Amino acid sequence: ASTLERLAEAYALLLEAAAADASRRVLDIPLMTDAERQRLLREWNFTVAELPRKCIHELFAEQAARTPEAVALVFQDESVTYAELDRSSDALSRRLAALGVGPEVRAGICVERGVEMVVGLLGILKAGGAYVPLDPQYPAERLAYMLADAGATLLLTQERLRDRLPAFGGDVVLLDGGGTGDDARSAEPRGTDPSTRASHSVPRTASPESLAYVIYTSGSTGLPKGTQVPHRAIPGFFRGAGYARFGEGAVVLQHSSVSWDALTLELWPALLSGGTCVLYPGQTSEPGLLGEQVRRHGVNTLWLTAAYFNLIVDTAPEILEGVARVMTGGEAVSVPHVRRALELYPQLRLVNGYGPSETTVFATCYPVPAGFGAPSIPVGRPVGDRRVYLLDRHFCAVPLGAAGEVCIGGPAVARGYLGRPGLTAARFVPDPFGEPGARLYRSGDRARWRAEGELEFVGRVDFQVKIRGFRVEPGEVEAVLRAWPGVREAAVVVREDQPGDRRLVAYVVGGVEADEVREHLRGQLPEYMVPAAFVVLDALPLTPNGKLDRKALPAPELASPEEAYVAPRTPTEEVLAGIWAEVLRLERVGVEESFFDLGGHSLLATRVAARVHQVFGVDLPLRAVFERPVLSGLAAEIERLRGTGAAAGEGAIAPAAREGDLPVTFAQERLWFVDALDP
């Protein structure tokens, strides 16, 4: 009824304006009242009071002066105070400044997660430079491209990573001792009197407009693109935002990739507000170890992608028991999983956040209320100093309830893409509602305003997709595919053949083997960009207009043909085959089949590890699935773990694996394994 009323009001406005001036362009006729326009453009775009115009490292130094003995970082058994972190990063910054790091100078940092990582980031900023975060798990070719494209003059890394890194012509500083740089963290004694800290500080060499970091995301042209984020863009997404508390008492887990802007969310709000940041040990987040870190260090604030949040609610909801705040997003959030989490832990404050890297982490947030009952979860209202407008193709604001492109303004907007003036001009456009010179970022996302002032995500205006929270431009994957000899044509799409299971699927034309193409991609792209399935076709289906007919692309056949199927030979292989079939949603799995050839990916591998723990009572590292992707090999590894005492219980079958605790389908089909394996 409310929608019909709004339509009638808009129609009346159109008719009245047309009758009053027949010479008026239809485009200029308003479809909303002045009061509604004021509400959409101003009232629902609340901007906080003027935030401090300071750099990240300046805000950190001020916090270190306020709480010098408070714990800033925790990594395994090590705790680092604000004063210690301030001194160590000061020492490093002086060495970097001597090597030429200063305003607008970009320095690469490729280190494993740990205290050295944070010292390195702060050291670059204190020298006045901008950091280019590089995930050490990325293929060497991609790292080489990022360093070259960013024009990095210096690289911070660790001795143990040097063999994995590409050749680099600039200065190399080792943060774990040796080489150009001695141990950055021991450059000054930890016992230095905090009162002398100011004498060690590096003079301010950057401004809030200076570049803070360059972060790379998937690019539609076939190569990743670097988003240039200035210092001014960062404080506004958490200072005065109100959706979460990051100050003293907050203990935030940092477990996301350093090459993803989730690092900005997990690290800087805590360190600039007096909280504690717990650094996850390892590069790949696993529920078992994540839960151990939450319990051991009293983590009360978590960021989880929507897909990872679903996984934890399904397999290890007890992780959330002591957590006060969970921020999620990256893609559509599952309402059933949200309801279950809030039913189990009513104290939990769950926030659905939305924001592209080009506008620095969150542009909008929606704290989910207790007893939430709507069919979908909105992305909320603008936070901090962000402004959000929904515009049509003529750059006019759309009425309440109508879908428009999400355009984001305010200090959060990045400078643009490094070395991409054309793409920058297309995406970063003049802001018709802001101050002279202000710009809006055209996100390519579509949303609509709900009557209560919340934004509801609708879809995309292009083919960009989100996979497990990561942005993927299918065009980049297609470009890498076409570069492989023998591939004449390629198309990459997201399929959801099973509800809730979104997968990248690649379709190639040419005389190639799917296994060879997959290995080629793994040497070029991050794991999350490698398609879960490959289909070789004689030709891509086309529409009558000669365009790719995406609807006609066939579903991938993941199961092996009858003649290639090898049945399980041992009880362990039989049970593991059942787990794979359950996770991958297949009828059957043979022992010589590869998990990744069957459509598996890292998140599904995490589910396998969780189910193995439940059923066999062993802690299977996630890396084991990647190292032994063939079922028979993984079954042998499980047997080895059981034999070496790695089991999480006395018996071969953990108590959680009993019939009553398993999914109904699994319990019905595999009841016999309890007697077969339990001594």
mmCIF file of N, CA, C and O in Angstrom, residues 43-129:
data_model
loop_
_atom_site.group_PDB
_atom_site.id
_atom_site.type_symbol
_atom_site.label_atom_id
_atom_site.label_comp_id
_atom_site.label_asym_id
_atom_site.label_seq_id
_atom_site.Cartn_x
_atom_site.Cartn_y
_atom_site.Cartn_z
ATOM 1 N N GLU A 43 18.777 14.674 5.398
ATOM 2 C CA GLU A 43 18.453 14.107 6.706
ATOM 3 C C GLU A 43 19.016 12.693 6.868
ATOM 4 O O GLU A 43 19.498 12.338 7.948
ATOM 5 N N TRP A 44 18.941 11.886 5.828
ATOM 6 C CA TRP A 44 19.439 10.518 5.924
ATOM 7 C C TRP A 44 20.925 10.426 5.601
ATOM 8 O O TRP A 44 21.492 9.349 5.545
ATOM 9 N N ASN A 45 21.551 11.557 5.349
ATOM 10 C CA ASN A 45 22.988 11.615 5.127
ATOM 11 C C ASN A 45 23.639 12.421 6.234
ATOM 12 O O ASN A 45 24.386 13.366 5.986
ATOM 13 N N PHE A 46 23.315 12.056 7.473
ATOM 14 C CA PHE A 46 23.874 12.750 8.628
ATOM 15 C C PHE A 46 25.398 12.668 8.603
ATOM 16 O O PHE A 46 25.980 11.615 8.406
ATOM 17 N N THR A 47 26.029 13.816 8.772
ATOM 18 C CA THR A 47 27.483 13.884 8.809
ATOM 19 C C THR A 47 27.930 14.280 10.203
ATOM 20 O O THR A 47 27.400 15.230 10.777
ATOM 21 N N VAL A 48 28.896 13.559 10.751
ATOM 22 C CA VAL A 48 29.379 13.861 12.093
ATOM 23 C C VAL A 48 30.055 15.224 12.100
ATOM 24 O O VAL A 48 30.406 15.780 11.062
ATOM 25 N N ALA A 49 30.251 15.750 13.303
ATOM 26 C CA ALA A 49 30.980 17.001 13.435
ATOM 27 C C ALA A 49 32.382 16.842 12.845
ATOM 28 O O ALA A 49 32.887 15.733 12.663
ATOM 29 N N GLU A 50 33.022 17.942 12.557
ATOM 30 C CA GLU A 50 34.341 17.929 11.929
ATOM 31 C C GLU A 50 35.301 17.023 12.701
ATOM 32 O O GLU A 50 35.511 17.184 13.899
ATOM 33 N N LEU A 51 35.882 16.049 11.978
ATOM 34 C CA LEU A 51 36.828 15.125 12.592
ATOM 35 C C LEU A 51 38.230 15.735 12.596
ATOM 36 O O LEU A 51 38.528 16.624 11.791
ATOM 37 N N PRO A 52 39.108 15.270 13.483
ATOM 38 C CA PRO A 52 40.476 15.795 13.514
ATOM 39 C C PRO A 52 41.160 15.615 12.162
ATOM 40 O O PRO A 52 41.135 14.524 11.577
ATOM 41 N N ARG A 53 41.751 16.669 11.653
ATOM 42 C CA ARG A 53 42.442 16.613 10.371
ATOM 43 C C ARG A 53 43.897 16.231 10.621
ATOM 44 O O ARG A 53 44.793 17.068 10.615
ATOM 45 N N LYS A 54 44.105 14.934 10.866
ATOM 46 C CA LYS A 54 45.436 14.453 11.179
ATOM 47 C C LYS A 54 45.695 13.141 10.457
ATOM 48 O O LYS A 54 44.767 12.456 10.014
ATOM 49 N N CYS A 55 46.980 12.804 10.374
ATOM 50 C CA CYS A 55 47.380 11.557 9.731
ATOM 51 C C CYS A 55 47.203 10.380 10.688
ATOM 52 O O CYS A 55 47.127 10.551 11.906
ATOM 53 N N ILE A 56 47.200 9.179 10.126
ATOM 54 C CA ILE A 56 47.026 7.969 10.928
ATOM 55 C C ILE A 56 48.116 7.872 11.998
ATOM 56 O O ILE A 56 47.834 7.624 13.169
ATOM 57 N N HIS A 57 49.367 8.064 11.594
ATOM 58 C CA HIS A 57 50.464 7.899 12.554
ATOM 59 C C HIS A 57 50.444 8.984 13.620
ATOM 60 O O HIS A 57 50.886 8.746 14.744
ATOM 61 N N GLU A 58 49.931 10.164 13.299
ATOM 62 C CA GLU A 58 49.807 11.207 14.313
ATOM 63 C C GLU A 58 48.752 10.834 15.345
ATOM 64 O O GLU A 58 48.943 11.029 16.551
ATOM 65 N N LEU A 59 47.632 10.295 14.871
ATOM 66 C CA LEU A 59 46.589 9.857 15.799
ATOM 67 C C LEU A 59 47.092 8.716 16.682
ATOM 68 O O LEU A 59 46.766 8.646 17.877
ATOM 69 N N PHE A 60 47.900 7.821 16.087
ATOM 70 C CA PHE A 60 48.467 6.735 16.893
ATOM 71 C C PHE A 60 49.420 7.289 17.948
ATOM 72 O O PHE A 60 49.397 6.860 19.116
ATOM 73 N N ALA A 61 50.284 8.233 17.569
ATOM 74 C CA ALA A 61 51.242 8.803 18.524
ATOM 75 C C ALA A 61 50.520 9.486 19.679
ATOM 76 O O ALA A 61 50.953 9.389 20.837
ATOM 77 N N GLU A 62 49.412 10.159 19.385
ATOM 78 C CA GLU A 62 48.637 10.800 20.450
ATOM 79 C C GLU A 62 48.060 9.756 21.398
ATOM 80 O O GLU A 62 48.052 9.944 22.625
ATOM 81 N N GLN A 63 47.572 8.647 20.842
ATOM 82 C CA GLN A 63 47.023 7.591 21.680
ATOM 83 C C GLN A 63 48.124 6.953 22.521
ATOM 84 O O GLN A 63 47.928 6.637 23.702
ATOM 85 N N ALA A 64 49.305 6.756 21.934
ATOM 86 C CA ALA A 64 50.432 6.171 22.671
ATOM 87 C C ALA A 64 50.845 7.076 23.832
ATOM 88 O O ALA A 64 51.252 6.589 24.895
ATOM 89 N N ALA A 65 50.734 8.394 23.636
ATOM 90 C CA ALA A 65 51.068 9.320 24.715
ATOM 91 C C ALA A 65 50.032 9.258 25.836
ATOM 92 O O ALA A 65 50.374 9.415 27.018
ATOM 93 N N ARG A 66 48.769 8.993 25.488
ATOM 94 C CA ARG A 66 47.704 8.907 26.499
ATOM 95 C C ARG A 66 47.778 7.613 27.288
ATOM 96 O O ARG A 66 47.541 7.591 28.496
ATOM 97 N N THR A 67 48.064 6.498 26.603
ATOM 98 C CA THR A 67 48.046 5.185 27.265
ATOM 99 C C THR A 67 49.328 4.423 26.939
ATOM 100 O O THR A 67 49.284 3.369 26.286
ATOM 101 N N PRO A 68 50.480 4.902 27.350
ATOM 102 C CA PRO A 68 51.743 4.279 26.933
ATOM 103 C C PRO A 68 51.913 2.844 27.397
ATOM 104 O O PRO A 68 52.512 2.030 26.698
ATOM 105 N N GLU A 69 51.380 2.498 28.588
ATOM 106 C CA GLU A 69 51.587 1.154 29.117
ATOM 107 C C GLU A 69 50.460 0.194 28.779
ATOM 108 O O GLU A 69 50.501 -0.975 29.157
ATOM 109 N N ALA A 70 49.434 0.672 28.090
ATOM 110 C CA ALA A 70 48.345 -0.219 27.665
ATOM 111 C C ALA A 70 48.849 -1.153 26.571
ATOM 112 O O ALA A 70 49.769 -0.819 25.817
ATOM 113 N N VAL A 71 48.244 -2.337 26.482
ATOM 114 C CA VAL A 71 48.664 -3.321 25.479
ATOM 115 C C VAL A 71 48.061 -2.946 24.126
ATOM 116 O O VAL A 71 46.843 -2.841 23.978
ATOM 117 N N ALA A 72 48.919 -2.732 23.155
ATOM 118 C CA ALA A 72 48.475 -2.394 21.808
ATOM 119 C C ALA A 72 48.319 -3.636 20.939
ATOM 120 O O ALA A 72 47.336 -3.777 20.215
ATOM 121 N N LEU A 73 49.293 -4.553 21.024
ATOM 122 C CA LEU A 73 49.303 -5.748 20.176
ATOM 123 C C LEU A 73 49.512 -6.995 21.016
ATOM 124 O O LEU A 73 50.243 -6.977 22.011
ATOM 125 N N VAL A 74 48.869 -8.070 20.583
ATOM 126 C CA VAL A 74 49.111 -9.394 21.151
ATOM 127 C C VAL A 74 49.355 -10.339 19.985
ATOM 128 O O VAL A 74 48.560 -10.385 19.038
ATOM 129 N N PHE A 75 50.472 -11.067 20.057
ATOM 130 C CA PHE A 75 50.781 -12.062 19.036
ATOM 131 C C PHE A 75 51.318 -13.301 19.728
ATOM 132 O O PHE A 75 52.408 -13.277 20.303
ATOM 133 N N GLN A 76 50.498 -14.355 19.725
ATOM 134 C CA GLN A 76 50.826 -15.587 20.430
ATOM 135 C C GLN A 76 51.121 -15.279 21.901
ATOM 136 O O GLN A 76 50.248 -14.822 22.618
ATOM 137 N N ASP A 77 52.350 -15.496 22.370
ATOM 138 C CA ASP A 77 52.658 -15.266 23.783
ATOM 139 C C ASP A 77 53.252 -13.884 24.042
ATOM 140 O O ASP A 77 53.659 -13.578 25.163
ATOM 141 N N GLU A 78 53.291 -13.054 23.032
ATOM 142 C CA GLU A 78 53.949 -11.759 23.148
ATOM 143 C C GLU A 78 52.919 -10.639 23.235
ATOM 144 O O GLU A 78 51.931 -10.619 22.502
ATOM 145 N N SER A 79 53.163 -9.689 24.135
ATOM 146 C CA SER A 79 52.344 -8.483 24.245
ATOM 147 C C SER A 79 53.236 -7.273 24.032
ATOM 148 O O SER A 79 54.364 -7.219 24.536
ATOM 149 N N VAL A 80 52.735 -6.295 23.294
ATOM 150 C CA VAL A 80 53.486 -5.085 22.978
ATOM 151 C C VAL A 80 52.659 -3.889 23.419
ATOM 152 O O VAL A 80 51.495 -3.759 23.029
ATOM 153 N N THR A 81 53.250 -3.018 24.238
ATOM 154 C CA THR A 81 52.528 -1.833 24.702
ATOM 155 C C THR A 81 52.536 -0.756 23.625
ATOM 156 O O THR A 81 53.301 -0.814 22.647
ATOM 157 N N TYR A 82 51.699 0.253 23.843
ATOM 158 C CA TYR A 82 51.664 1.378 22.917
ATOM 159 C C TYR A 82 53.020 2.071 22.865
ATOM 160 O O TYR A 82 53.500 2.460 21.782
ATOM 161 N N ALA A 83 53.656 2.244 24.021
ATOM 162 C CA ALA A 83 54.963 2.915 24.044
ATOM 163 C C ALA A 83 56.003 2.119 23.272
ATOM 164 O O ALA A 83 56.803 2.680 22.508
ATOM 165 N N GLU A 84 56.012 0.802 23.442
ATOM 166 C CA GLU A 84 56.982 -0.035 22.734
ATOM 167 C C GLU A 84 56.748 0.009 21.228
ATOM 168 O O GLU A 84 57.700 0.128 20.438
ATOM 169 N N LEU A 85 55.495 -0.077 20.822
ATOM 170 C CA LEU A 85 55.185 -0.030 19.392
ATOM 171 C C LEU A 85 55.544 1.330 18.815
ATOM 172 O O LEU A 85 56.050 1.426 17.681
ATOM 173 N N ASP A 86 55.315 2.383 19.579
ATOM 174 C CA ASP A 86 55.648 3.729 19.122
ATOM 175 C C ASP A 86 57.157 3.871 18.927
ATOM 176 O O ASP A 86 57.626 4.408 17.910
ATOM 177 N N ARG A 87 57.942 3.387 19.879
ATOM 178 C CA ARG A 87 59.395 3.503 19.779
ATOM 179 C C ARG A 87 59.939 2.680 18.609
ATOM 180 O O ARG A 87 60.795 3.144 17.849
ATOM 181 N N SER A 88 59.459 1.452 18.489
ATOM 182 C CA SER A 88 59.971 0.589 17.421
ATOM 183 C C SER A 88 59.662 1.164 16.046
ATOM 184 O O SER A 88 60.506 1.160 15.145
ATOM 185 N N SER A 89 58.451 1.656 15.863
ATOM 186 C CA SER A 89 58.074 2.217 14.563
ATOM 187 C C SER A 89 58.792 3.535 14.308
ATOM 188 O O SER A 89 59.121 3.861 13.158
ATOM 189 N N ASP A 90 59.066 4.317 15.370
ATOM 190 C CA ASP A 90 59.876 5.528 15.216
ATOM 191 C C ASP A 90 61.259 5.177 14.681
ATOM 192 O O ASP A 90 61.774 5.819 13.760
ATOM 193 N N ALA A 91 61.883 4.162 15.279
ATOM 194 C CA ALA A 91 63.230 3.767 14.867
ATOM 195 C C ALA A 91 63.238 3.332 13.401
ATOM 196 O O ALA A 91 64.132 3.708 12.627
ATOM 197 N N LEU A 92 62.253 2.547 13.026
ATOM 198 C CA LEU A 92 62.184 2.096 11.638
ATOM 199 C C LEU A 92 61.951 3.273 10.699
ATOM 200 O O LEU A 92 62.537 3.341 9.611
ATOM 201 N N SER A 93 61.100 4.200 11.102
ATOM 202 C CA SER A 93 60.773 5.322 10.216
ATOM 203 C C SER A 93 62.007 6.156 9.898
ATOM 204 O O SER A 93 62.158 6.651 8.777
ATOM 205 N N ARG A 94 62.909 6.320 10.868
ATOM 206 C CA ARG A 94 64.118 7.086 10.608
ATOM 207 C C ARG A 94 65.004 6.380 9.583
ATOM 208 O O ARG A 94 65.609 7.018 8.717
ATOM 209 N N ARG A 95 65.070 5.050 9.695
ATOM 210 C CA ARG A 95 65.867 4.297 8.726
ATOM 211 C C ARG A 95 65.249 4.380 7.332
ATOM 212 O O ARG A 95 65.952 4.523 6.328
ATOM 213 N N LEU A 96 63.908 4.319 7.270
ATOM 214 C CA LEU A 96 63.231 4.401 5.978
ATOM 215 C C LEU A 96 63.362 5.789 5.377
ATOM 216 O O LEU A 96 63.536 5.946 4.162
ATOM 217 N N ALA A 97 63.269 6.810 6.233
ATOM 218 C CA ALA A 97 63.430 8.180 5.735
ATOM 219 C C ALA A 97 64.827 8.362 5.141
ATOM 220 O O ALA A 97 65.004 9.039 4.115
ATOM 221 N N ALA A 98 65.833 7.744 5.765
ATOM 222 C CA ALA A 98 67.192 7.836 5.240
ATOM 223 C C ALA A 98 67.328 7.152 3.885
ATOM 224 O O ALA A 98 68.217 7.483 3.091
ATOM 225 N N LEU A 99 66.430 6.209 3.609
ATOM 226 C CA LEU A 99 66.428 5.508 2.317
ATOM 227 C C LEU A 99 65.534 6.195 1.294
ATOM 228 O O LEU A 99 65.331 5.663 0.199
ATOM 229 N N GLY A 100 64.993 7.359 1.657
ATOM 230 C CA GLY A 100 64.229 8.132 0.684
ATOM 231 C C GLY A 100 62.731 8.069 0.822
ATOM 232 O O GLY A 100 62.010 8.651 0.001
ATOM 233 N N VAL A 101 62.200 7.381 1.838
ATOM 234 C CA VAL A 101 60.752 7.316 2.016
ATOM 235 C C VAL A 101 60.266 8.654 2.560
ATOM 236 O O VAL A 101 60.816 9.186 3.529
ATOM 237 N N GLY A 102 59.243 9.192 1.931
ATOM 238 C CA GLY A 102 58.670 10.469 2.326
ATOM 239 C C GLY A 102 57.304 10.625 1.692
ATOM 240 O O GLY A 102 56.738 9.658 1.157
ATOM 241 N N PRO A 103 56.729 11.811 1.731
ATOM 242 C CA PRO A 103 55.382 12.024 1.187
ATOM 243 C C PRO A 103 55.263 11.559 -0.260
ATOM 244 O O PRO A 103 56.122 11.846 -1.096
ATOM 245 N N GLU A 104 54.228 10.790 -0.511
ATOM 246 C CA GLU A 104 53.876 10.263 -1.833
ATOM 247 C C GLU A 104 54.825 9.170 -2.323
ATOM 248 O O GLU A 104 54.664 8.668 -3.440
ATOM 249 N N VAL A 105 55.788 8.778 -1.513
ATOM 250 C CA VAL A 105 56.659 7.654 -1.866
ATOM 251 C C VAL A 105 55.980 6.366 -1.432
ATOM 252 O O VAL A 105 55.543 6.229 -0.292
ATOM 253 N N ARG A 106 55.884 5.407 -2.344
ATOM 254 C CA ARG A 106 55.175 4.155 -2.063
ATOM 255 C C ARG A 106 56.182 3.042 -1.753
ATOM 256 O O ARG A 106 57.119 2.817 -2.517
ATOM 257 N N ALA A 107 55.943 2.382 -0.623
ATOM 258 C CA ALA A 107 56.826 1.293 -0.169
ATOM 259 C C ALA A 107 56.015 0.012 -0.059
ATOM 260 O O ALA A 107 54.967 -0.014 0.587
ATOM 261 N N GLY A 108 56.500 -1.047 -0.677
ATOM 262 C CA GLY A 108 55.829 -2.338 -0.563
ATOM 263 C C GLY A 108 56.137 -2.980 0.779
ATOM 264 O O GLY A 108 57.227 -2.806 1.332
ATOM 265 N N ILE A 109 55.167 -3.730 1.314
ATOM 266 C CA ILE A 109 55.399 -4.488 2.548
ATOM 267 C C ILE A 109 54.799 -5.871 2.370
ATOM 268 O O ILE A 109 53.593 -6.023 2.172
ATOM 269 N N CYS A 110 55.676 -6.870 2.391
ATOM 270 C CA CYS A 110 55.259 -8.259 2.211
ATOM 271 C C CYS A 110 55.829 -9.061 3.377
ATOM 272 O O CYS A 110 56.992 -9.476 3.358
ATOM 273 N N VAL A 111 55.024 -9.239 4.407
ATOM 274 C CA VAL A 111 55.451 -9.940 5.616
ATOM 275 C C VAL A 111 54.330 -10.845 6.094
ATOM 276 O O VAL A 111 53.167 -10.636 5.774
ATOM 277 N N GLU A 112 54.709 -11.843 6.861
ATOM 278 C CA GLU A 112 53.702 -12.670 7.510
ATOM 279 C C GLU A 112 53.109 -11.905 8.682
ATOM 280 O O GLU A 112 53.750 -11.019 9.258
ATOM 281 N N ARG A 113 51.875 -12.256 9.044
ATOM 282 C CA ARG A 113 51.207 -11.544 10.136
ATOM 283 C C ARG A 113 51.995 -11.699 11.432
ATOM 284 O O ARG A 113 52.402 -12.794 11.810
ATOM 285 N N GLY A 114 52.204 -10.594 12.110
ATOM 286 C CA GLY A 114 52.949 -10.579 13.357
ATOM 287 C C GLY A 114 53.261 -9.147 13.739
ATOM 288 O O GLY A 114 52.855 -8.201 13.063
ATOM 289 N N VAL A 115 54.008 -8.983 14.817
ATOM 290 C CA VAL A 115 54.331 -7.639 15.293
ATOM 291 C C VAL A 115 55.127 -6.871 14.240
ATOM 292 O O VAL A 115 54.929 -5.667 14.050
ATOM 293 N N GLU A 116 56.057 -7.566 13.525
ATOM 294 C CA GLU A 116 56.838 -6.885 12.495
ATOM 295 C C GLU A 116 55.947 -6.249 11.438
ATOM 296 O O GLU A 116 56.279 -5.190 10.897
ATOM 297 N N MET A 117 54.824 -6.871 11.127
ATOM 298 C CA MET A 117 53.914 -6.319 10.130
ATOM 299 C C MET A 117 53.413 -4.944 10.555
ATOM 300 O O MET A 117 53.431 -3.980 9.774
ATOM 301 N N VAL A 118 52.986 -4.817 11.806
ATOM 302 C CA VAL A 118 52.433 -3.548 12.282
ATOM 303 C C VAL A 118 53.536 -2.510 12.422
ATOM 304 O O VAL A 118 53.344 -1.330 12.073
ATOM 305 N N VAL A 119 54.714 -2.918 12.915
ATOM 306 C CA VAL A 119 55.846 -1.994 12.990
ATOM 307 C C VAL A 119 56.170 -1.465 11.594
ATOM 308 O O VAL A 119 56.424 -0.271 11.403
ATOM 309 N N GLY A 120 56.127 -2.349 10.602
ATOM 310 C CA GLY A 120 56.427 -1.942 9.234
ATOM 311 C C GLY A 120 55.423 -0.942 8.686
ATOM 312 O O GLY A 120 55.793 0.067 8.068
ATOM 313 N N LEU A 121 54.134 -1.206 8.893
ATOM 314 C CA LEU A 121 53.100 -0.289 8.411
ATOM 315 C C LEU A 121 53.250 1.088 9.045
ATOM 316 O O LEU A 121 53.227 2.119 8.361
ATOM 317 N N LEU A 122 53.414 1.109 10.379
ATOM 318 C CA LEU A 122 53.561 2.385 11.078
ATOM 319 C C LEU A 122 54.862 3.083 10.693
ATOM 320 O O LEU A 122 54.907 4.318 10.556
ATOM 321 N N GLY A 123 55.910 2.314 10.510
ATOM 322 C CA GLY A 123 57.193 2.911 10.140
ATOM 323 C C GLY A 123 57.125 3.626 8.805
ATOM 324 O O GLY A 123 57.672 4.724 8.643
ATOM 325 N N ILE A 124 56.457 3.022 7.845
ATOM 326 C CA ILE A 124 56.304 3.664 6.534
ATOM 327 C C ILE A 124 55.513 4.956 6.669
ATOM 328 O O ILE A 124 55.884 6.000 6.119
ATOM 329 N N LEU A 125 54.404 4.898 7.406
ATOM 330 C CA LEU A 125 53.568 6.089 7.568
ATOM 331 C C LEU A 125 54.312 7.194 8.313
ATOM 332 O O LEU A 125 54.224 8.377 7.958
ATOM 333 N N LYS A 126 55.055 6.836 9.365
ATOM 334 C CA LYS A 126 55.776 7.854 10.136
ATOM 335 C C LYS A 126 56.883 8.514 9.318
ATOM 336 O O LYS A 126 57.244 9.671 9.569
ATOM 337 N N ALA A 127 57.427 7.789 8.360
ATOM 338 C CA ALA A 127 58.421 8.388 7.471
ATOM 339 C C ALA A 127 57.769 9.317 6.451
ATOM 340 O O ALA A 127 58.477 9.990 5.700
ATOM 341 N N GLY A 128 56.441 9.320 6.438
ATOM 342 C CA GLY A 128 55.708 10.166 5.507
ATOM 343 C C GLY A 128 55.236 9.443 4.265
ATOM 344 O O GLY A 128 54.556 10.035 3.420
ATOM 345 N N GLY A 129 55.596 8.157 4.117
ATOM 346 C CA GLY A 129 55.282 7.421 2.901
ATOM 347 C C GLY A 129 53.938 6.740 2.942
ATOM 348 O O GLY A 129 53.144 6.891 3.880
#
